[in-house]
Coordinates of C-alpha atoms in Angstrom, one line a residue:
X161 CA 74.6 89.0 101.5
X162 CA 70.9 89.2 99.5
X163 CA 70.9 85.7 98.6
X164 CA 70.0 85.0 102.3
X165 CA 66.4 84.8 102.9
X166 CA 66.3 84.9 106.5
X167 CA 67.6 88.2 105.8
X168 CA 65.2 89.4 103.3
X169 CA 62.0 88.0 106.0
X170 CA 63.3 89.0 108.3
X171 CA 64.1 92.3 107.9
X172 CA 60.5 92.9 106.1
X173 CA 59.2 92.0 109.1
X174 CA 60.9 94.3 111.2
X175 CA 60.5 97.2 109.3
X176 CA 57.0 96.2 107.3
X177 CA 59.3 97.8 104.2
X178 CA 60.8 94.2 101.3
X179 CA 63.8 95.6 100.2
X180 CA 63.7 94.8 96.5
X181 CA 67.6 94.2 96.4
X182 CA 66.2 90.7 98.4
X183 CA 64.0 89.5 96.3
X184 CA 67.3 87.4 94.9
X185 CA 67.2 85.5 97.8
X186 CA 63.1 84.9 98.3
X187 CA 63.7 83.4 94.6
X188 CA 66.4 81.2 96.1
X189 CA 64.5 80.3 99.2
X190 CA 61.5 78.8 96.2
X191 CA 63.5 77.6 94.6
X192 CA 63.7 74.8 97.5
X193 CA 60.2 73.6 96.9
X194 CA 62.0 72.1 93.3
X195 CA 65.8 70.7 94.4
X196 CA 65.2 70.9 98.1
X197 CA 67.6 72.2 101.0
X198 CA 70.2 72.3 97.9
X199 CA 71.3 75.8 99.3
X200 CA 73.4 74.6 102.7
X201 CA 74.6 71.4 100.7
X202 CA 76.3 73.5 97.1
X203 CA 76.6 77.6 98.3
X204 CA 76.7 78.3 101.6
X205 CA 80.1 79.3 102.4
X206 CA 79.6 78.7 106.2
X207 CA 79.0 75.4 105.2
X208 CA 81.3 74.3 103.1
X209 CA 84.1 75.8 106.2
X210 CA 82.5 73.6 108.8
X211 CA 83.6 71.2 105.8
X212 CA 86.5 71.6 106.1
X213 CA 87.0 72.3 109.3
X214 CA 84.7 68.3 110.1
X215 CA 88.1 66.2 107.9
X216 CA 90.6 67.5 110.4
X217 CA 88.0 67.1 113.3
X218 CA 87.4 62.5 111.8
X219 CA 90.2 61.6 113.8
X220 CA 88.4 62.8 117.2
X221 CA 85.1 61.5 115.7
X222 CA 85.8 58.1 114.2
X223 CA 84.4 55.5 117.0
X224 CA 81.8 57.6 118.1
X225 CA 77.8 58.3 117.6
X226 CA 78.4 61.0 115.2
X227 CA 75.1 62.2 115.8
X228 CA 72.6 63.9 118.5
X229 CA 68.4 63.2 117.0
X230 CA 66.5 64.9 119.8
X231 CA 68.6 68.2 118.5
X232 CA 67.8 69.5 116.0
X233 CA 64.3 71.1 116.5
X234 CA 67.0 74.2 118.2
X235 CA 67.8 74.9 115.2
X236 CA 63.3 75.1 114.2
X237 CA 63.3 77.4 117.6
X238 CA 65.9 79.4 117.7
X239 CA 64.4 80.3 113.4
X240 CA 61.1 81.4 115.5
X241 CA 62.8 83.1 118.1
X242 CA 64.7 85.7 115.4
X243 CA 61.2 85.6 113.6
X244 CA 58.9 86.6 116.0
X245 CA 61.2 89.0 117.3
X246 CA 61.4 90.6 114.0
X247 CA 58.5 91.4 113.9
X248 CA 58.7 93.0 117.2
X249 CA 61.3 95.2 114.9
X250 CA 64.0 94.1 117.1
X251 CA 66.4 91.8 114.8
X252 CA 68.2 89.6 115.8
X253 CA 69.0 87.7 112.4
X254 CA 73.2 89.3 113.1
X255 CA 74.2 86.8 115.5
X256 CA 72.8 83.5 114.0
X257 CA 72.6 83.9 109.9
X258 CA 75.3 82.0 108.5
X259 CA 76.1 84.4 105.6
X260 CA 76.5 87.2 108.5
X261 CA 78.5 85.3 110.5
X262 CA 80.9 84.1 107.3
X263 CA 81.3 87.7 106.9
X264 CA 81.8 89.1 109.7
X265 CA 84.6 86.6 110.2
X266 CA 86.5 86.8 107.1
X267 CA 86.5 90.9 107.7
X268 CA 87.0 92.1 110.9
X269 CA 88.4 88.3 111.6
X270 CA 90.2 86.8 109.3
X271 CA 91.8 89.3 107.1
X272 CA 93.4 91.2 109.5
X273 CA 95.6 88.0 110.5
X274 CA 96.6 87.2 107.6
X275 CA 97.5 90.4 106.4
X276 CA 99.7 90.5 109.5
X277 CA 101.4 87.4 109.0
X278 CA 102.2 88.1 105.3
X279 CA 103.2 90.9 106.4
X280 CA 105.6 89.9 109.0
X281 CA 106.5 87.1 107.3
X282 CA 108.1 88.9 104.1
X283 CA 110.0 91.8 105.7
X284 CA 111.2 88.7 108.2
X285 CA 112.6 86.8 104.8
X286 CA 113.5 90.4 103.0
X287 CA 115.8 91.0 106.8
X288 CA 117.4 87.6 105.9
X289 CA 119.0 88.7 103.0
X290 CA 119.0 86.4 100.3
X291 CA 116.8 86.6 97.3
X292 CA 115.9 90.8 97.1
X293 CA 114.7 91.0 94.4
X294 CA 112.5 88.1 93.7
X295 CA 110.8 88.8 97.1
X296 CA 110.6 92.7 96.7
X297 CA 108.4 91.5 93.8
X298 CA 106.1 89.5 95.7
X299 CA 105.6 91.6 98.5
X300 CA 104.5 94.9 95.8
X301 CA 102.2 92.3 94.3
X302 CA 100.6 90.8 97.6
X303 CA 100.4 95.0 97.8
X304 CA 98.5 96.3 95.2
X305 CA 95.7 92.9 95.5
X306 CA 95.8 91.8 99.0
X307 CA 97.8 93.6 101.7
X308 CA 96.3 97.2 102.7
X309 CA 97.7 100.1 102.5
X310 CA 97.8 100.5 106.0
X311 CA 97.9 98.5 109.1
X312 CA 93.6 97.9 109.8
X313 CA 92.6 96.6 113.2
X314 CA 88.7 96.5 113.9
X315 CA 87.1 96.4 117.4
X316 CA 85.7 93.4 119.1
X317 CA 87.7 91.7 116.3
X318 CA 88.6 88.9 118.8
X319 CA 84.6 88.1 120.0
X320 CA 84.0 87.9 116.2
X321 CA 87.3 85.0 115.6
X322 CA 86.3 83.5 119.1
X323 CA 82.5 83.5 117.8
X324 CA 83.8 81.5 114.5
X325 CA 86.3 79.6 115.8
X326 CA 83.8 77.7 118.7
X327 CA 82.0 77.3 115.7
X328 CA 84.5 75.4 113.7
X329 CA 84.9 73.5 116.9
X330 CA 81.1 72.0 117.4
X331 CA 82.8 69.7 114.9
X332 CA 84.3 67.8 117.6
X333 CA 80.9 66.8 119.3
X334 CA 79.0 65.4 114.8
X335 CA 80.1 66.4 111.5
X336 CA 78.0 69.5 111.1
X337 CA 77.1 70.3 114.1
X338 CA 76.3 74.2 112.9
X339 CA 74.0 72.8 109.8
X340 CA 72.1 69.9 111.7
X341 CA 70.9 71.3 115.1
X342 CA 72.1 75.8 114.5
X343 CA 71.3 77.3 111.7
X344 CA 68.1 79.1 111.5
X345 CA 68.6 79.6 107.7
X346 CA 69.1 75.5 107.0
X347 CA 65.7 75.4 109.6
X348 CA 63.9 77.5 106.4
X349 CA 65.3 76.4 104.3
X350 CA 64.5 72.2 105.7
X351 CA 61.2 74.1 106.5
X352 CA 60.3 74.4 102.6
X353 CA 62.1 71.0 101.3
X354 CA 59.4 69.0 103.6
X355 CA 57.2 70.3 100.7
X356 CA 59.1 69.6 97.7
X357 CA 57.8 68.5 94.1
X358 CA 60.2 66.2 93.0
X359 CA 61.9 62.9 94.2
X360 CA 65.3 63.6 95.2
X361 CA 67.1 60.9 96.7
X362 CA 65.5 57.8 95.7
X363 CA 66.7 54.3 97.0
X364 CA 65.2 50.9 95.3
X365 CA 64.8 48.6 98.0
X366 CA 65.7 45.4 95.7
X367 CA 69.6 46.7 95.0
X368 CA 69.8 48.0 98.7
X369 CA 71.9 45.3 100.9
X370 CA 71.7 47.0 103.7
X371 CA 76.0 48.2 104.2
X372 CA 74.7 51.1 105.7
X373 CA 77.6 53.1 103.9
X374 CA 74.9 55.5 102.5
X375 CA 74.2 56.8 106.6
X376 CA 78.5 56.4 107.5
X377 CA 78.9 59.1 104.8
X378 CA 75.8 61.2 105.1
X379 CA 77.3 64.6 107.1
X380 CA 73.6 65.6 108.3
X381 CA 71.8 62.2 109.6
X382 CA 69.9 63.1 107.4
X383 CA 69.2 59.1 106.8
X384 CA 67.1 56.9 108.4
X385 CA 67.5 53.8 109.8
X386 CA 66.0 51.2 107.2
X387 CA 68.9 52.8 104.8
X388 CA 64.9 53.3 102.0
X389 CA 64.2 56.7 103.5
X390 CA 66.0 59.5 104.7
X391 CA 64.6 63.4 106.0
X392 CA 64.2 65.5 103.3
X393 CA 64.6 68.3 105.9
X394 CA 67.7 67.5 106.5
X395 CA 69.0 66.0 103.1
X396 CA 71.4 69.4 101.6
X397 CA 71.6 67.2 97.6
X398 CA 75.2 66.3 98.6
X399 CA 75.0 63.4 96.9
X400 CA 77.5 61.4 99.0
X401 CA 75.0 58.7 99.1
X402 CA 74.9 58.4 95.7
X403 CA 78.5 58.0 95.2
X404 CA 79.5 56.0 98.4
X405 CA 76.9 53.6 97.4
X406 CA 78.2 50.0 95.9
X407 CA 74.6 48.8 94.3
X408 CA 73.9 51.4 93.2
X409 CA 70.7 51.3 94.9
X410 CA 70.0 55.4 95.3
X411 CA 70.1 57.5 92.5
X412 CA 68.5 61.6 92.3
X413 CA 65.3 62.3 90.4
X414 CA 63.7 65.5 90.1
X415 CA 60.9 63.2 88.9
X416 CA 57.1 64.9 89.9
X417 CA 57.1 63.6 93.3
X418 CA 54.8 65.0 96.4
X419 CA 54.7 63.7 99.8
X420 CA 54.9 66.7 102.6
X421 CA 57.4 65.3 105.7
X422 CA 56.6 66.8 109.6
X423 CA 59.8 69.0 110.4
X424 CA 60.9 67.6 114.3
X425 CA 59.4 70.2 116.3
X426 CA 56.1 69.9 118.8
X427 CA 53.8 72.5 119.1
X428 CA 54.9 72.8 123.4
X429 CA 58.3 74.1 121.4
X430 CA 57.1 76.0 119.3
X431 CA 55.5 77.5 121.8
X432 CA 58.2 77.7 123.9
X433 CA 60.4 79.6 121.7
X434 CA 57.8 81.7 121.0
X435 CA 57.7 83.2 124.6
X436 CA 61.5 82.9 124.4
X437 CA 61.3 85.0 121.2
X438 CA 59.2 87.8 123.4
X439 CA 60.8 87.6 126.6
X440 CA 64.6 88.3 124.6
X441 CA 62.7 91.5 122.8
X442 CA 61.5 92.8 125.8
X443 CA 65.1 92.6 127.8
X444 CA 66.5 94.0 124.2
X445 CA 64.2 97.0 124.1
X446 CA 64.8 97.4 128.3
X447 CA 67.9 97.2 128.0
X448 CA 69.9 100.3 130.2
X449 CA 71.4 103.0 127.4
X450 CA 73.7 105.3 128.5
X451 CA 73.1 109.3 127.5
X452 CA 76.1 109.5 127.7
X453 CA 77.7 107.4 125.2
X454 CA 74.6 107.4 123.0
X455 CA 75.2 111.1 122.3
X456 CA 78.2 110.6 120.7
X457 CA 76.9 107.3 118.2
X458 CA 78.2 108.7 115.1
X459 CA 76.5 106.2 112.3
X460 CA 77.8 106.8 109.6
X461 CA 76.8 109.1 106.3
X462 CA 73.3 107.8 104.7
X463 CA 72.5 106.5 108.1
X464 CA 69.2 106.0 108.0
X465 CA 66.7 107.7 111.1
X466 CA 67.7 105.2 114.2
X467 CA 65.1 102.4 114.5
X468 CA 64.4 101.6 111.2
X469 CA 69.0 101.7 110.7
X470 CA 69.1 99.1 113.7
X471 CA 66.0 97.1 111.8
X472 CA 68.2 96.7 108.5
X473 CA 71.6 96.4 109.6
X474 CA 73.0 92.6 109.4
X475 CA 75.7 93.6 111.3
X476 CA 77.7 92.3 108.4
X477 CA 80.7 94.8 108.9
X478 CA 81.0 95.4 104.5
X479 CA 81.0 98.9 105.9
X480 CA 84.0 99.1 108.0
X481 CA 85.6 97.2 105.5
X482 CA 85.6 99.5 103.2
X483 CA 86.2 102.0 105.0
X484 CA 89.9 100.6 106.8
X485 CA 90.8 101.2 103.1
X486 CA 89.8 105.1 103.2
X487 CA 89.4 107.0 106.0
X488 CA 89.1 104.2 108.8
X489 CA 86.4 105.7 110.7
X490 CA 83.8 102.8 110.9
X491 CA 84.3 100.1 113.8
X492 CA 81.7 97.8 115.3
X493 CA 80.6 99.3 118.5
X494 CA 79.5 97.8 121.5
X495 CA 76.9 99.0 123.6
X496 CA 77.5 102.5 123.0
X497 CA 73.3 103.0 121.9
X498 CA 72.7 100.1 124.0
X499 CA 72.2 96.4 123.7
X500 CA 70.0 97.0 119.6
X501 CA 73.1 98.4 118.6
X502 CA 75.3 95.8 119.1
X503 CA 78.2 95.6 116.5
X504 CA 76.9 98.2 114.4
X505 CA 79.4 100.3 112.8
X506 CA 80.1 104.3 114.6
X507 CA 82.0 106.7 113.9
X508 CA 85.5 105.9 115.6
X509 CA 86.9 109.8 115.0
X510 CA 90.3 109.4 117.6
X511 CA 91.2 106.6 115.0
X512 CA 89.8 107.3 111.8
X513 CA 87.7 109.5 109.5
X514 CA 85.1 109.9 106.8
X515 CA 87.1 111.2 103.8
X516 CA 85.7 113.6 102.2
X517 CA 85.9 112.3 98.7
X518 CA 85.1 108.8 99.3
X519 CA 80.6 106.8 99.3
X520 CA 81.7 104.0 99.4
X521 CA 79.9 102.6 102.1
X522 CA 76.9 103.3 101.1
X523 CA 77.2 101.2 98.1
X524 CA 77.9 98.3 99.8
X525 CA 75.1 98.1 102.5
X526 CA 73.5 94.9 101.4
X527 CA 69.9 95.8 103.1
X528 CA 69.4 99.8 103.0
X529 CA 70.6 101.1 105.6
X530 CA 72.9 103.1 105.0
X531 CA 71.6 105.0 101.9
X532 CA 74.1 105.0 98.8
X533 CA 74.8 108.7 98.5
X534 CA 76.4 110.6 95.1
X535 CA 79.2 112.3 95.8
X536 CA 78.1 115.8 96.1
X537 CA 75.3 115.0 99.0
X538 CA 77.4 113.1 100.8
X539 CA 79.4 115.5 101.4
X540 CA 76.4 118.2 102.5
X541 CA 74.8 115.4 105.0
X542 CA 75.3 116.3 108.6
X543 CA 77.0 113.9 110.2
X544 CA 77.7 115.0 113.8
X545 CA 79.1 118.4 115.4
X546 CA 82.7 118.8 116.4
X547 CA 83.8 120.2 119.5
X548 CA 86.8 122.0 121.2
X549 CA 87.6 120.4 125.1
X550 CA 89.4 123.8 125.6
X551 CA 90.9 121.7 128.7
X552 CA 92.7 119.9 126.3
X553 CA 93.9 122.2 123.0
X554 CA 96.5 123.7 122.7
X555 CA 95.6 127.7 122.3
X556 CA 92.9 127.8 125.4
X557 CA 94.7 125.7 127.2
X558 CA 98.8 126.4 127.1
X559 CA 98.0 129.9 124.3
X560 CA 99.6 128.1 121.5
X561 CA 99.0 128.4 118.4
X562 CA 97.9 125.4 116.5
X563 CA 96.6 125.3 112.9
X564 CA 95.9 121.4 112.9
X565 CA 92.8 120.8 112.7
X566 CA 91.5 124.2 111.0
X567 CA 94.0 122.4 108.4
X568 CA 93.3 119.4 107.7
X569 CA 89.5 121.1 107.3
X570 CA 88.2 119.3 104.1
X571 CA 84.9 121.9 103.6
X572 CA 86.3 124.9 101.0
X573 CA 84.9 127.4 103.7
X574 CA 86.4 125.3 106.9
X575 CA 84.0 124.9 109.6
X576 CA 87.3 125.6 111.9
X577 CA 87.4 129.4 112.2
X578 CA 90.1 131.9 114.6
X579 CA 89.6 134.2 117.5
X580 CA 92.4 136.0 117.2
X581 CA 93.0 138.2 120.6
X582 CA 95.4 138.7 122.9
X583 CA 95.6 136.0 125.7
X584 CA 97.7 135.2 129.0
X585 CA 99.7 132.2 129.0
X586 CA 100.3 129.8 132.2
X587 CA 103.6 131.9 133.0
X588 CA 102.4 134.9 132.8
X589 CA 102.9 136.8 129.5
X590 CA 101.4 138.0 127.0
X591 CA 100.7 137.3 123.5
X592 CA 98.6 137.4 120.2
X593 CA 96.7 133.3 120.2
X594 CA 94.4 132.1 117.6
X595 CA 91.9 130.4 118.7
X596 CA 89.5 127.7 117.2
X597 CA 86.2 127.1 117.5
X598 CA 83.6 125.4 115.6
X599 CA 81.2 127.1 113.3
X600 CA 77.8 124.7 114.0
X601 CA 76.9 125.5 110.3
X602 CA 79.0 124.3 107.9
X603 CA 80.8 121.2 110.8
X604 CA 79.9 118.1 108.9
X605 CA 81.1 115.6 111.5
X606 CA 83.6 113.7 109.2
X607 CA 85.6 113.8 113.1
X608 CA 88.7 114.2 110.3
X609 CA 90.1 117.2 113.0
X610 CA 89.4 115.2 115.6
X611 CA 91.7 112.2 114.1
X612 CA 94.6 114.8 114.1
X613 CA 94.3 116.3 116.5
X614 CA 97.8 116.3 117.8
X615 CA 97.3 116.2 121.6
X616 CA 97.6 112.4 122.8
X617 CA 94.4 110.5 124.4
X618 CA 91.2 111.9 124.3
X619 CA 92.9 115.1 122.2
X620 CA 92.0 118.5 122.1
X621 CA 88.6 117.4 120.0
X622 CA 85.6 114.9 120.2
X623 CA 82.5 114.8 117.5
X624 CA 79.2 114.0 118.6
X625 CA 76.1 113.1 117.2
X626 CA 74.7 116.7 117.2
X627 CA 72.9 118.8 114.7
X628 CA 73.3 115.2 112.7
X629 CA 71.1 114.4 109.5
X630 CA 69.9 111.0 108.8
X631 CA 68.5 110.0 105.1
X632 CA 65.4 110.8 104.0
X633 CA 65.4 114.1 107.3
X634 CA 66.9 118.1 108.3
X635 CA 69.2 118.2 110.1
X636 CA 69.0 118.1 113.7
X637 CA 69.5 122.1 114.4

């Protein structure tokens, strides 16, 4: 994630802060001045998956043009929209960056699916009753290395899967459709590649026999009709043309040569793209925010103040994935905090809780949206506050003792206290009941009382972001 220069640039524009962990991405971008758009051909994981998928599509593309060159400019338009929006502190990079897309898809859609299929398949084989010892050994191995301790479920996983599959299916229209026409990171590398200081692909005209094999093998449709020139902004340095040339007319050279080329975007398209970026950020900024839902948005411990958090978070779901191995409270949100907060991590306390002895989410965050905390710091930071719903809580509603929430509270002094007094039950009898309440000065909003509440449905407690303490701020009282 830290290797994506587009994340680094967009985050810098949005926050006006250069994040040190993203400098590596800028170094990788600088290398494209020497070796072109190499990242797309040799490093990008989404490009690799698309290549594998395109092999399955080859029979559908056979005999078709396999090129829609007028669409090349689209990726530059998307890049401009992203940068303009970031300049006005609205992040949309999380929707388009290929590194984020592949990370999010693998985390929230592919991995849960693989885990489910593996576990279901092994249990099915075990039920047959053949090779039990070997199957149990294999099951234990998967349990230790691959399978999660408990089944994992993520909100929005179906949405992420549909988007990922849609990107792969674009290969039915043209090879590497996403990379050729839509990828803004590819557009960024392509822009730098047009200014490279080295030769790259070179063609010996006297050896070329115009067979066209190089153009047909090119994944990016970078080679022009004369077979002797190519678009530097499109070439991903894969060397396929070098390998396929029957006369060795094509070679790859790193000798100095500066011959800048124009990129495929007109002045009018640049203006339209900039205007589109401004309109998009305006619509996002003016979107309706439900005050009730907003009050229930509880962020991970160490989250930056909300505006800076939204500007830094790239919705990679790394924190959600690591959280699923402990308390499993983090889930990708929908519109609880408006369009700006789409897919950002938030606490779903009814599903899981923030483990008191865990501080992993801050350690895996690639952009610093969640500040890494020492465990002692994290255990004192307030994420929010829990409250009782007296119309559902067993002691308050039925006049019967229930100690579950207090027993699970991890704090040494217990944030849940009891008011012990006589009360009349719904059947008219009188009994001494322990009425629980939350000590707001102690509660850190971990949500375990909400998770463990035995009342079905909404439960007898709920979690809000009242008294939350964002990183660098005091608690709100």
